[in-house]
Amino acid sequence: MPGARRAAGMHRPRPPPPEEPPALEDQDLLLAAAYVSDAQYNRNVPFETSPQAIRLYYFYNHWAMQAATYFFICVDLSLALFEEPALFPLPFLVTSIAEVLCLTAFFGRLVHFAKVTPQMVFWKDTKNICIMVTIVLTLVDLIVYGILEALNVYGIRWSRALRPVFLINFPESRQIRRAFRSIRNTLPDVLYVFLLFIFSVGTFSLMALKLFGDRGLKTVEGSPYFTNILDIAFELYVLVTTANSPDVMMPAYEFNWWYSLYFITYIIINTYIFMSVFLAVVYNNYRKHLKNEIRTLAYLKRRKMIEAFNILKVKVGTESVVKEAQWRRLVKVVAPDISSSHLELLLRILDEGQKGHVDKVNFLRLPDLLNIQVITINVKRHPLEAWMPRVYQSSASLLVQKVVRHRVFVWAYDVIILINAIFIALDEKNPFISYAEWLFLSLYIIEILLKLYTYEPRAYFGRKQFWNWFDTLIIIAALVATVANTTIQSARKYNSQQILDIVLILRILRLLRVIVSIQRFRVIVTTLINIGPTMLTFGGLVLVVYYVFAIIGMEAFHGRVHFFGPNSTSPDALTCGNSALRDSAFARGKYCRNNFNHLGSSLILLVELTVVNQWHILADGFALVTHQVAKLYFIGFHIVVVILIVNIFIAFILEAFFVAYSLEKSEVETAIEKKIQELGVGVQEEKVQDGRLIENMDAKDSGFIEDNKKKDLKGLYFRIASKKYRTVDALLQQMFESEIAPGEEGPSLEEILNFSPADIYPKNPSFENSA
Amino acid sequence: MPGARRAAGMHRPRPPPPEEPPALEDQDLLLAAAYVSDAQYNRNVPFETSPQAIRLYYFYNHWAMQAATYFFICVDLSLALFEEPALFPLPFLVTSIAEVLCLTAFFGRLVHFAKVTPQMVFWKDTKNICIMVTIVLTLVDLIVYGILEALNVYGIRWSRALRPVFLINFPESRQIRRAFRSIRNTLPDVLYVFLLFIFSVGTFSLMALKLFGDRGLKTVEGSPYFTNILDIAFELYVLVTTANSPDVMMPAYEFNWWYSLYFITYIIINTYIFMSVFLAVVYNNYRKHLKNEIRTLAYLKRRKMIEAFNILKVKVGTESVVKEAQWRRLVKVVAPDISSSHLELLLRILDEGQKGHVDKVNFLRLPDLLNIQVITINVKRHPLEAWMPRVYQSSASLLVQKVVRHRVFVWAYDVIILINAIFIALDEKNPFISYAEWLFLSLYIIEILLKLYTYEPRAYFGRKQFWNWFDTLIIIAALVATVANTTIQSARKYNSQQILDIVLILRILRLLRVIVSIQRFRVIVTTLINIGPTMLTFGGLVLVVYYVFAIIGMEAFHGRVHFFGPNSTSPDALTCGNSALRDSAFARGKYCRNNFNHLGSSLILLVELTVVNQWHILADGFALVTHQVAKLYFIGFHIVVVILIVNIFIAFILEAFFVAYSLEKSEVETAIEKKIQELGVGVQEEKVQDGRLIENMDAKDSGFIEDNKKKDLKGLYFRIASKKYRTVDALLQQMFESEIAPGEEGPSLEEILNFSPADIYPKNPSFENSA
């Protein structure tokens, strides 16, 4: 490694040059740092530039404030668990006090935001108006309901359906809002396809009425077949979801095989073609919208960096630059926990010629550089080596280390895991097998200890060592749970079912380790883990929609259907306690537990409706116990969740996979890597691939290197965290940034904030043609 | 219109200059024309250049020969209708003679092809080998089966499953082959995801066995719940298709609500994420593969045009060119029915400077120009105007024409159609309503007559006037059928059900007209019609797979399940004639008609399996009457059809929609349009949009213009057929052609034919990054 000597000198932090006193006020530095930090995290909150406002802004963005906001949102949403119809009932007074507390917190957060942001911007932002209106409405509802309650009059707590508004509208939930905006923008296009689809269903219904209505056919259950146009339309709508195929067709098919062609035509047109068109329209809009939003973000980032530059710049010759000392102070404010070696690396990249200042073009790259995770590798000795070098370097110890590092060691443990799987499948009652479980557990513990003996422990439990953490946690948890279970068993002669279940799940999760040893699988799993965070956005989106539908469902259907326990012998158990369900498919399928009697069961029922199958039986059941109009609730849920949200989810996964397939190193990453190479402080790719890193982890991310060959180089090494941890957003943003010319300043901050995303490039063929 | 006078002179065909005798042999011209025609239709069949071979090649590509080939393929495939188990049984001798006839035809076609193509190429082509092997195998099977039949030994006609090979492998089925290649190329990637998916299902099965196996739970039908690992794995596989949701979860959910989390996790991971990943992988490969194939086609086209150019070229100065006379003769051979005015237009475009010859770059554009449909508009008087001008131009007549052209006329008929729809929905027994039907019919006939009175009839029934044709055909058919029905009814006092059904369907199809009057709907419908032809490719693909599965299914399951007719009182009808089905969900659902007893019912059953719902009940039923192993047939069908083919279908629709969304005029079209404008013989866009074309048709395609304002311009006008009739293939091909530099010749013909598509650009980042 030729650059090693140079590198050895580099990581000593250079003292700041004493001849330059900080020319800028702290205030200006804080303002610039706020801009940079906004650019780094893609915040698009405008703020006032008065000293007090900046300090408030820092406080507003403090993680503790954000955590507190989310805490109150969680409390507010979970109140539904304690209000009638409740899983754990609490008196109205308690829940209402909790709700008022939450509202106060939201109001406080809003006031804080109002202090930070310019008045004009604050009042033009629909988010803030939404929150205020919702707070007022909730208070009104609380008071009205409280009075009605006191008067013993039945009231509806309708404002509960508004609670997700807080989750959506706080500035932190940008991702969920974006998904909602995406849906809103898709609506016009989807609407026309939907109307055409409804027209098609209507035409087919009319045809079915005429073709089958007068034939006197009977369904399997003996009721008349296709005699009422509304029933037909519902049945055909259900057929689009495939939930009643082929039952809906059987009576006609049995009568004359020719009629099956009617249904096949219907299925091809409405189930296959229309549903694909919905996906195409949703996907196309999603993609267009996503690109527009991210383009705006890229412009915003550029703009904020220019503002920051303008604050810090000084003239050197003809050029405006930022002095090195200022730059250091700025980075220290923006990223307080940056290591001095990392800071030095960044400076070397931005101040290529070591001129003592950073020019504008380079300055603009700072947020990207800060966003790239540079792993600082500290090549250290194993603590045991330091502690008792003689023993650790003995030939027996070296042999152990060699064995553990060998490929066969990994394979041996894969085989052990597979044998373990077979033992799990076998009967547990056999004492021999339950002893074997102890044997496996100890084998796994030995494996972890051996690895810790061989590899440096802090490196083994590095931040990106997902599978090491996974392994260790699973084993420790299994150990604790197994010991706890055995103790309980021997003390009280009784198996705790919960603990047994947990032990079992932990044991089976261990099998996942086999996947990690196969390269091809690891790639797929890594892609899935990579898109995980954004999938959580969809979790938020789905939660919002589920919550609203659950609240409405509980108000409409609670108490109509009862579940009498699995072993109930009550005659009412067969009709779910409601005689309207006698002989219905709902009762026959034993669906009594699928009800809206509390938030938990409502949410599970909504999941079942999302999966679609048998949803018509559930809809029929609830229509029987209330009114046929209830079916509209279920159809509405299907349209919103299955046609819109599930399609957006699929669009998102498709897009994420395409981006993942097209991963290339970005320009900024290349710059950093080049600099790392130049300075000779990199872990070279070849070395990584040379098999010197332990094989049972993802070599590209293992993040620590074997140290016995490098003892002489003791010092720091850098590596860029693997590209696979980048998000889809980040990738797209880089794409658009490369389109903005380095010199271009883009529209001004006010312009960007005022226009809709589509305004920036009203027509850009390159986005249309990218298919 | 300034260019009108020039244009008036243009469309008189210029006589070919007599001073230039055709210097080329007819043979060379035919060869060049064969190349150009290959380039135009994207054939990639190499052929020998000997005079005899070229004539044979023309004969080989003759439409009659192609039609005959398809006829024999159809006969061969439909033989399954007449062979045991048959819908219409015929003796073995008859079907075997028919099959031998077909095989002879296929062999003849192959020999013809061998005469045309070079020996080397012929024997290296797997298509030809496939056909020969299949012919031999089929003959062997026929002989063996014939002998067994004569000896009264039971034999299996296994070669019947090979019949689709002929459909796939004849050069004409390029599209189906491409779809199959696409699937084959996707297989490795899908396989790894599939293995991971199977691993996931296996892990969850093991967990389910341990969690629920010892609880003594019962399913709704009273059988033990989740006690056998194979049954669990099958149930969980079915859950991925959502067919048994939520039933499979109910026993565990009733026991403890906590267990529903197990199923929800399973559904999120396996149903949602894995199925989306399958779609993503299939789609990504489909796109990559499609682009590679089309890039090869673009190179091939370029190469063939260069070959043609090299045959025809003569030196003029330093430049190689094709003389105008040669060019005219060439185009006449390639497109024998081209109008002389169209020919003249093309020449004007390619020979910009009117130098009397076409240079190389322009020559290469010929196939694209030929592929663009230029509509020649012949502004003619209405025949009635010519016949009795006084009457036609009378004020009453002009008023009628004005009324018919008015927007309100269209609206009035929309209202009539909607009223008609209500009448159809009402009870038909009422004599008043059946009279009303006559009224509606006459109203529609009057509408068509009025339009024919107002618009020029040949223009009204122009080639692209889809909706006019649709209207007229529906009305005439309805008229004929209604009259026929009334005649039968009054003569024999009996309603023919078939005719009534047809009348009814025709009546309801008329409602579709309403869609066409709404612009937004028309756009969607046009896109769907546009992708229709390529969807037929999928029809072919699905047919092949269905046919193979149907033959296998008939051999395995025929005669096991019987259908006794809808009104049968036989006790066996309740168990479909097989006591193994007693108390099964199959018999309870009255699924007896879903069987493999002949090709028709097999295909319908396979459609039901494609729709997925209740497929586990069908699989269970056939497993009961044969063996549990039978389930593998159904799982295999699900994997092939639902996971692969349906996903490719969705990928295709998505891609088609994205391409449709990004429609831009191509360079060649722009050139033609520019020339048309220059020559002043175009129908200007503004005029078209000006509302002068009748409103009730697609204005952009109406292809004829109102003539009373243009009487003075009598003559020819050109318009480019709307871009929306272009196919996805054509659009993609244009994309790639624009990437090939005009001067570049690309690889040689032999090179292109010998390497796999991926070889051309082994790594081209621009295709990876286009997401």
GROMACS .gro file of C-alpha atoms in nm, chain A residues 469-667:
model
  199
  469TRP     CA    1  -2.663  -0.878   1.558
  470PHE     CA    2  -2.953  -1.093   1.438
  471ASP     CA    3  -2.765  -1.414   1.524
  472THR     CA    4  -2.656  -1.306   1.863
  473LEU     CA    5  -2.989  -1.161   1.971
  474ILE     CA    6  -3.181  -1.469   1.855
  475ILE     CA    7  -2.945  -1.701   2.041
  476ILE     CA    8  -2.942  -1.498   2.361
  477ALA     CA    9  -3.321  -1.464   2.356
  478ALA     CA   10  -3.360  -1.836   2.292
  479LEU     CA   11  -3.121  -1.911   2.578
  480VAL     CA   12  -3.307  -1.685   2.820
  481ALA     CA   13  -3.648  -1.814   2.714
  482THR     CA   14  -3.544  -2.180   2.728
  483VAL     CA   15  -3.391  -2.138   3.072
  484ALA     CA   16  -3.700  -1.949   3.194
  485ASN     CA   17  -3.927  -2.219   3.057
  486THR     CA   18  -3.728  -2.501   3.218
  487THR     CA   19  -3.727  -2.320   3.550
  488ILE     CA   20  -4.103  -2.270   3.542
  489GLN     CA   21  -4.155  -2.625   3.430
  490SER     CA   22  -3.949  -2.779   3.709
  491ALA     CA   23  -4.083  -2.540   3.973
  492ARG     CA   24  -4.452  -2.549   3.891
  493LYS     CA   25  -4.484  -2.854   3.665
  494TYR     CA   26  -4.650  -2.636   3.409
  495ASN     CA   27  -4.557  -2.511   3.061
  496SER     CA   28  -4.612  -2.146   2.996
  497GLN     CA   29  -4.766  -2.145   2.651
  498GLN     CA   30  -4.653  -1.793   2.567
  499ILE     CA   31  -4.290  -1.863   2.648
  500LEU     CA   32  -4.299  -2.193   2.460
  501ASP     CA   33  -4.436  -2.015   2.153
  502ILE     CA   34  -4.165  -1.752   2.170
  503VAL     CA   35  -3.891  -2.013   2.211
  504LEU     CA   36  -4.029  -2.196   1.912
  505ILE     CA   37  -4.046  -1.891   1.687
  506LEU     CA   38  -3.691  -1.796   1.787
  507ARG     CA   39  -3.570  -2.145   1.706
  508ILE     CA   40  -3.725  -2.135   1.361
  509LEU     CA   41  -3.603  -1.783   1.287
  510ARG     CA   42  -3.254  -1.921   1.328
  511LEU     CA   43  -3.311  -2.110   1.003
  512LEU     CA   44  -3.300  -1.776   0.822
  513ARG     CA   45  -2.924  -1.781   0.866
  514VAL     CA   46  -2.897  -2.042   0.592
  515ILE     CA   47  -3.025  -1.786   0.341
  516VAL     CA   48  -2.742  -1.553   0.422
  517SER     CA   49  -2.480  -1.806   0.322
  518ILE     CA   50  -2.616  -1.821  -0.034
  519GLN     CA   51  -2.507  -1.521  -0.236
  520ARG     CA   52  -2.808  -1.514  -0.471
  521PHE     CA   53  -3.055  -1.515  -0.184
  522ARG     CA   54  -2.862  -1.253   0.003
  523VAL     CA   55  -2.899  -1.013  -0.289
  524ILE     CA   56  -3.276  -1.047  -0.293
  525VAL     CA   57  -3.305  -1.023   0.084
  526THR     CA   58  -3.081  -0.717   0.089
  527THR     CA   59  -3.296  -0.545  -0.171
  528LEU     CA   60  -3.602  -0.621   0.038
  529ILE     CA   61  -3.435  -0.492   0.354
  530ASN     CA   62  -3.325  -0.188   0.159
  531ILE     CA   63  -3.680  -0.093   0.062
  532GLY     CA   64  -3.800  -0.173   0.412
  533PRO     CA   65  -3.789   0.185   0.547
  534THR     CA   66  -3.999   0.318   0.262
  535MET     CA   67  -4.236   0.027   0.305
  536LEU     CA   68  -4.295   0.162   0.653
  537THR     CA   69  -4.431   0.474   0.483
  538PHE     CA   70  -4.694   0.250   0.337
  539GLY     CA   71  -4.747   0.109   0.681
  540GLY     CA   72  -4.831   0.465   0.788
  541LEU     CA   73  -5.056   0.520   0.489
  542VAL     CA   74  -5.242   0.194   0.543
  543LEU     CA   75  -5.271   0.268   0.914
  544VAL     CA   76  -5.437   0.602   0.841
  545VAL     CA   77  -5.692   0.449   0.604
  546TYR     CA   78  -5.754   0.148   0.828
  547TYR     CA   79  -5.803   0.372   1.129
  548VAL     CA   80  -6.064   0.585   0.957
  549PHE     CA   81  -6.249   0.281   0.823
  550ALA     CA   82  -6.223   0.104   1.159
  551ILE     CA   83  -6.376   0.400   1.344
  552ILE     CA   84  -6.660   0.423   1.092
  553GLY     CA   85  -6.708   0.046   1.100
  554MET     CA   86  -6.719   0.039   1.478
  555GLU     CA   87  -6.982   0.315   1.488
  556ALA     CA   88  -7.191   0.134   1.228
  557PHE     CA   89  -7.158  -0.233   1.315
  558HIS     CA   90  -7.041  -0.274   1.674
  559GLY     CA   91  -7.242  -0.516   1.881
  560ARG     CA   92  -7.427  -0.662   1.583
  561VAL     CA   93  -7.222  -0.980   1.569
  562HIS     CA   94  -7.095  -1.163   1.875
  563PHE     CA   95  -6.828  -1.419   1.924
  564PHE     CA   96  -6.904  -1.674   2.195
  565GLY     CA   97  -6.560  -1.834   2.232
  566PRO     CA   98  -6.432  -2.137   2.046
  567ASN     CA   99  -6.590  -2.396   2.277
  568SER     CA  100  -6.921  -2.229   2.342
  569THR     CA  101  -7.221  -2.461   2.335
  570SER     CA  102  -7.474  -2.178   2.337
  571PRO     CA  103  -7.721  -2.215   2.048
  572ASP     CA  104  -7.662  -1.847   1.966
  573ALA     CA  105  -7.298  -1.926   1.886
  574LEU     CA  106  -7.410  -2.079   1.555
  575THR     CA  107  -7.572  -1.753   1.445
  576CYS     CA  108  -7.313  -1.523   1.606
  577GLY     CA  109  -7.584  -1.410   1.848
  578ASN     CA  110  -7.792  -1.253   1.573
  579SER     CA  111  -8.086  -1.443   1.432
  580ALA     CA  112  -8.058  -1.251   1.102
  581LEU     CA  113  -7.750  -1.460   1.027
  582ARG     CA  114  -7.933  -1.793   1.047
  583ASP     CA  115  -7.835  -2.007   0.744
  584SER     CA  116  -7.607  -1.736   0.609
  585ALA     CA  117  -7.266  -1.815   0.461
  586PHE     CA  118  -7.122  -1.583   0.728
  587ALA     CA  119  -7.243  -1.805   1.013
  588ARG     CA  120  -7.170  -2.127   0.826
  589GLY     CA  121  -6.808  -2.017   0.775
  590LYS     CA  122  -6.786  -1.952   1.152
  591TYR     CA  123  -6.685  -1.592   1.088
  592CYS     CA  124  -6.832  -1.466   1.419
  593ARG     CA  125  -6.499  -1.339   1.541
  594ASN     CA  126  -6.473  -1.116   1.233
  595ASN     CA  127  -6.659  -0.823   1.384
  596PHE     CA  128  -6.630  -0.455   1.463
  597ASN     CA  129  -6.666  -0.490   1.838
  598HIS     CA  130  -6.334  -0.326   1.917
  599LEU     CA  131  -6.038  -0.169   1.740
  600GLY     CA  132  -5.828  -0.487   1.737
  601SER     CA  133  -6.085  -0.709   1.572
  602SER     CA  134  -6.184  -0.428   1.335
  603LEU     CA  135  -5.827  -0.396   1.211
  604ILE     CA  136  -5.793  -0.773   1.163
  605LEU     CA  137  -6.122  -0.774   0.972
  606LEU     CA  138  -5.996  -0.492   0.751
  607VAL     CA  139  -5.683  -0.694   0.675
  608GLU     CA  140  -5.907  -0.981   0.566
  609LEU     CA  141  -6.099  -0.742   0.343
  610THR     CA  142  -5.770  -0.621   0.194
  611VAL     CA  143  -5.677  -0.979   0.106
  612VAL     CA  144  -6.014  -0.972  -0.074
  613ASN     CA  145  -6.111  -1.339  -0.068
  614GLN     CA  146  -6.454  -1.407   0.088
  615TRP     CA  147  -6.507  -1.035   0.138
  616HIS     CA  148  -6.850  -1.068  -0.020
  617ILE     CA  149  -6.949  -1.313   0.253
  618LEU     CA  150  -6.837  -1.067   0.519
  619ALA     CA  151  -7.017  -0.785   0.338
  620ASP     CA  152  -7.331  -0.999   0.307
  621GLY     CA  153  -7.313  -1.087   0.675
  622PHE     CA  154  -7.297  -0.727   0.790
  623ALA     CA  155  -7.563  -0.629   0.538
  624LEU     CA  156  -7.793  -0.893   0.689
  625VAL     CA  157  -7.750  -0.764   1.044
  626THR     CA  158  -7.798  -0.400   0.943
  627HIS     CA  159  -7.912  -0.304   0.593
  628GLN     CA  160  -7.818  -0.373   0.233
  629VAL     CA  161  -7.667  -0.023   0.218
  630ALA     CA  162  -7.387  -0.157   0.440
  631LYS     CA  163  -7.239  -0.321   0.130
  632LEU     CA  164  -7.137   0.027   0.013
  633TYR     CA  165  -6.897   0.045   0.308
  634PHE     CA  166  -6.727  -0.272   0.189
  635ILE     CA  167  -6.723  -0.170  -0.176
  636GLY     CA  168  -6.577   0.167  -0.075
  637PHE     CA  169  -6.309  -0.004   0.126
  638HIS     CA  170  -6.225  -0.224  -0.171
  639ILE     CA  171  -6.194   0.072  -0.406
  640VAL     CA  172  -5.979   0.277  -0.170
  641VAL     CA  173  -5.753   0.007  -0.037
  642VAL     CA  174  -5.728  -0.254  -0.311
  643ILE     CA  175  -5.762  -0.044  -0.624
  644LEU     CA  176  -5.565   0.257  -0.503
  645ILE     CA  177  -5.336   0.173  -0.216
  646VAL     CA  178  -5.236  -0.183  -0.304
  647ASN     CA  179  -5.163  -0.068  -0.658
  648ILE     CA  180  -4.947   0.216  -0.530
  649PHE     CA  181  -4.770  -0.037  -0.311
  650ILE     CA  182  -4.703  -0.258  -0.615
  651ALA     CA  183  -4.592   0.046  -0.814
  652PHE     CA  184  -4.356   0.136  -0.534
  653ILE     CA  185  -4.203  -0.214  -0.517
  654LEU     CA  186  -4.164  -0.224  -0.895
  655GLU     CA  187  -3.996   0.116  -0.900
  656ALA     CA  188  -3.771   0.025  -0.609
  657PHE     CA  189  -3.661  -0.291  -0.783
  658PHE     CA  190  -3.592  -0.113  -1.108
  659VAL     CA  191  -3.385   0.148  -0.931
  660ALA     CA  192  -3.205  -0.126  -0.740
  661TYR     CA  193  -3.132  -0.305  -1.067
  662SER     CA  194  -2.983   0.008  -1.214
  663LEU     CA  195  -2.760   0.096  -0.922
  664GLU     CA  196  -2.450   0.278  -1.027
  665LYS     CA  197  -2.207   0.465  -0.812
  666SER     CA  198  -2.295   0.830  -0.793
  667GLU     CA  199  -2.060   1.108  -0.890
   0.00000   0.00000   0.00000
